[in-house]
Amino acid sequence: MRLVGALATGVVVTALAFGSFASRAAAQQIRGTPGAPDAVMTPNAFSLPAPTPPFTGTIMPNVGDSQVAWPPQIAAPEGAPNVLVILTDDVGFGAPSTFGGVIPTPALERVAQAGLRYTQFHTTALCSPTRAALLTGRNHHSVGAGVISELTTGFPGYNSIVPPETAHVAAVLREIGYATSWFGKNHNVPTWESSPAGPFRNWPTGQGYDYFYGFVGGDTSQWQPGNLFRNTTPIHPNVGVPGWNLTTAMADDAIAHIRLTTSVAPNRPWFIHYAPGGAHAPHHATPEWIARFRGQFDGGWEVLHRRIFENQRRLGVIPANAQLPPLPDYIPRWESLSDNQRRLYARQMEVYAAYLAYTDHEIGRVIQAVEDAGQIDNTLIIYISGDNGGSAEGGPDGTVNEVAWFNGTFFTVDQMMPFLEGWGNDRTYNHMSIGWTFALNTPYRWTKQIASHLGGTRNGMAISWPRRIADRGGIRHQFHHVIDVVPTILEAVGIQAPTMVNGVPQRPIEGVSMAYTFDAASRDAPSRRRTQYFEIMGNRAIYHEGWMASTTPPVPPWDSQSPKPTDVMNGYTWELYNLVDDPTQMNDLAAREPARLRAMQDLFLAEATRYQVLPLDNSTLTRLISARPGPAAGRRQFTYTGPVNSIQGSAAPSLLNRSYRVTAEIEVLQGGANGVLVTQGGRFSGYAFYLVQGRPVFNWNFLGTQNHRWEGPTALPPGRHTLVFDWQMEPQGMPFGRGGTGTLTVNGQQVAQRALQNTLPFTVAWDETFDVGLDTGTSVDDRDYTSPNPFTGRIVRLTIDLGESTITPASLRVLEEEMARRQRATAPAAQPATPPTQRN
């Protein structure tokens, strides 16, 4: 039918004029009078977004003879709950008081008392993988997140790209009428897409979230975050605000967002993913919170270990037959430590405890905002205590600068003692000793990164939904995994997982709903998750119907020097546990039940094949320097014609492990000029090229321990100038951190030159960005300037030319051979890195 003919003959144009379209729309649920402004439609979730329903009014030649009809607004199923998914960071099972710990977590306790406490909930043992699995309902390798985004490779299970075939739950909920938002940590943007230049499809706003306020990357300073964004715009709200802390600021932003959403559209349900940085390093708590814990850990980690276990038994959050594994033998007895060791370690734990308690307090404010809005009764709150087990990345002594740890540099206790009273302030990027980590993972063995054992993967979780869950304060022991959260949400909302999102066919959800556990009558129901694999960097396990086969970790997470098996598939030793009889993995049955172990290994291989786990890879260095796509890929020259800022390192030129030249063509105005020309990193490592008192300075900060400066002798007069810093690396040496000679010239004349024996090997401070014309983070040298210190002249052009990198596959093989040689030469000293015996 042609429209002209219809109008000429007075035919009414309605839904009947589009028969096939009408049949598609008929599956939608429409509430209210069709065509009225307040009519709403719940789409059929089979295919999202929903097609536009047909026009239900009439169109005649004249408007006076026609009838208006509004398309119905998209709305969730009637009575669908709000959803608040909370995920804290690097929190061991035994850390929060809700699961027997001594760190008060009243917000987590509030959720548990209003609903249910889950004691056998599991994560993946690492950050990015857990978060990708949580938000998609698929296993982490299925969504490209087999490892953190900084270690990605070009295999489907490891490329950090969540495929459009596995849409985030937020994308589904938004298309059925939910308001969606994300607050806090996002460690799932591919590193090469993490700058303000985008692309943004893999950012929260491109994955179904209407609003994002948080940081992009593995961690950030809570005092001076350099990687904080609102949606896709970098922001720096801490500047000029003494005492500002992201933990509180994020809660403030979420509370304001809840107030706005519930006030303007009280009948529109919302989904919020709330993921604070706590308690990942750096442990940045306020002085008031730290003061609350002074002296509480002077008894040491053995006392804490036993106390937590006793609390867990009393609360019933561990099985009655659970045994307490002794602390590993490489953790020294508290009474054997020096006075300085005890003082430093106790302080580290005080600050960690303060940070976790502070984080939970701010979460409590967000939950209270939901109650203040009158919506707590119909809000499904899922509070997951940690994205993995407690972190051992601080090493045996802890560290005052986590960036140093990732560069293979370790501080002695005496070197850290001057920071004791300021531990946790903005002059520290701190982490605690592994003794506390093992105690906070009570009663389970091992830590974060160790996917083979429950200390790395078992995390406490509480769920409340007052309108639906009546068994207030109940405890559930069913075995579940982070991929089970999305199907639980979908069942609570009342929709099935879509088969099509944005025109892309969807892969099946791989989790199972936990809603069957909500009723008191089902408290002892068998777990509907019968099988689950685990794998992170070669450490792996398979769970099946109460049994768990686990590989023995060849090295602990803090040991980056000892070699690992080159044959990852066949080179690992396996252990076997009956978790029903032995819930803390104390009694290895591998030798007694070889047939069962072989069957479990075969099952792991089948799951690994199914979910893109292969090829297995236990490397770190080789993956760290793996070539990746993005704006910096293959480039040898970078040119900037004026100020730009907040560029993440993966999209910027890297000056590490190569020769390079930085050329700044500038104009100094009358009265002189000062300020930053270019910088990356800051107080905890990085470089900057700047003018101070008119004199040019190139400054390398080596992990906060020393500054290497090249400085011109006189201030630059008004006019055009060309400043060049040229670094020529030594032609021979180890591939990482090789020395060389730097030369600073002004208008072609050498003004400073010095040689360095070593350079920074692996990374600058990752939470601070590459900036031209100002410094959006901290200064590399507080003696010279404070940020942002914008350049007061004019940058005509800034060019960075890069030489050939020393990091090649061949050089890495040489490095690995050297590490193996050193390991053999110092075998007795390296023994703690092998599978440990354990002691009380």
CSV table of C-alpha atoms in Angstrom, one decimal, residues 83-85 87 130-137 162 166-175 178-186 188-189 200-214 230-232 257 268 270-275 485-486 489 502:
chain,number,residue,atom,x,y,z
A,83,VAL,CA,19.8,-4.3,41.8
A,84,LEU,CA,22.9,-3.2,43.6
A,85,VAL,CA,26.0,-5.3,43.0
A,87,LEU,CA,32.4,-5.8,44.8
A,130,THR,CA,36.5,-11.9,38.1
A,131,ARG,CA,35.0,-8.6,37.0
A,132,ALA,CA,34.4,-9.7,33.5
A,133,ALA,CA,32.8,-12.9,34.6
A,134,LEU,CA,30.7,-11.1,37.2
A,135,LEU,CA,29.1,-8.7,34.7
A,136,THR,CA,28.6,-11.0,31.8
A,137,GLY,CA,27.6,-14.3,33.5
A,162,VAL,CA,34.6,-8.7,25.9
A,166,THR,CA,28.5,-11.8,25.5
A,167,ALA,CA,26.7,-8.6,26.5
A,168,HIS,CA,27.0,-7.2,30.0
A,169,VAL,CA,24.0,-7.6,32.2
A,170,ALA,CA,23.6,-3.8,32.2
A,171,ALA,CA,23.1,-3.8,28.4
A,172,VAL,CA,20.2,-6.2,28.9
A,173,LEU,CA,18.7,-4.4,31.8
A,174,ARG,CA,19.0,-1.0,30.1
A,175,GLU,CA,17.1,-2.2,27.1
A,178,TYR,CA,16.5,0.0,33.8
A,179,ALA,CA,18.7,3.0,34.7
A,180,THR,CA,22.2,1.6,34.8
A,181,SER,CA,25.4,2.9,36.3
A,182,TRP,CA,28.9,1.9,37.4
A,183,PHE,CA,30.9,3.4,40.2
A,184,GLY,CA,34.5,2.6,40.9
A,185,LYS,CA,37.1,0.3,39.5
A,186,ASN,CA,37.1,-0.7,35.9
A,188,ASN,CA,38.4,-4.4,31.9
A,189,VAL,CA,39.0,-1.7,29.3
A,200,PHE,CA,34.7,3.7,23.9
A,201,ARG,CA,32.8,0.5,22.9
A,202,ASN,CA,34.6,-1.4,25.7
A,203,TRP,CA,34.1,1.3,28.3
A,204,PRO,CA,31.1,1.2,30.7
A,205,THR,CA,29.2,3.7,28.6
A,206,GLY,CA,29.7,1.4,25.6
A,207,GLN,CA,28.6,-1.7,27.4
A,208,GLY,CA,25.2,-0.7,28.7
A,209,TYR,CA,25.9,1.7,31.6
A,210,ASP,CA,24.2,5.1,31.4
A,211,TYR,CA,26.7,6.6,33.8
A,212,PHE,CA,30.2,5.9,34.9
A,213,TYR,CA,32.2,7.5,37.7
A,214,GLY,CA,35.4,5.6,38.5
A,230,ARG,CA,33.2,10.7,34.6
A,231,ASN,CA,31.8,8.7,31.7
A,232,THR,CA,34.8,9.1,29.3
A,257,HIS,CA,23.0,9.6,41.6
A,268,ARG,CA,12.0,3.2,37.1
A,270,TRP,CA,17.9,0.8,38.5
A,271,PHE,CA,21.0,-1.3,38.3
A,272,ILE,CA,24.2,-0.1,40.0
A,273,HIS,CA,27.6,-1.8,40.0
A,274,TYR,CA,29.6,-0.4,42.9
A,275,ALA,CA,33.3,-1.4,42.9
A,485,VAL,CA,25.4,-13.6,39.7
A,486,VAL,CA,24.0,-12.6,36.3
A,489,ILE,CA,19.7,-11.1,38.6
A,502,ASN,CA,22.1,-5.1,19.3
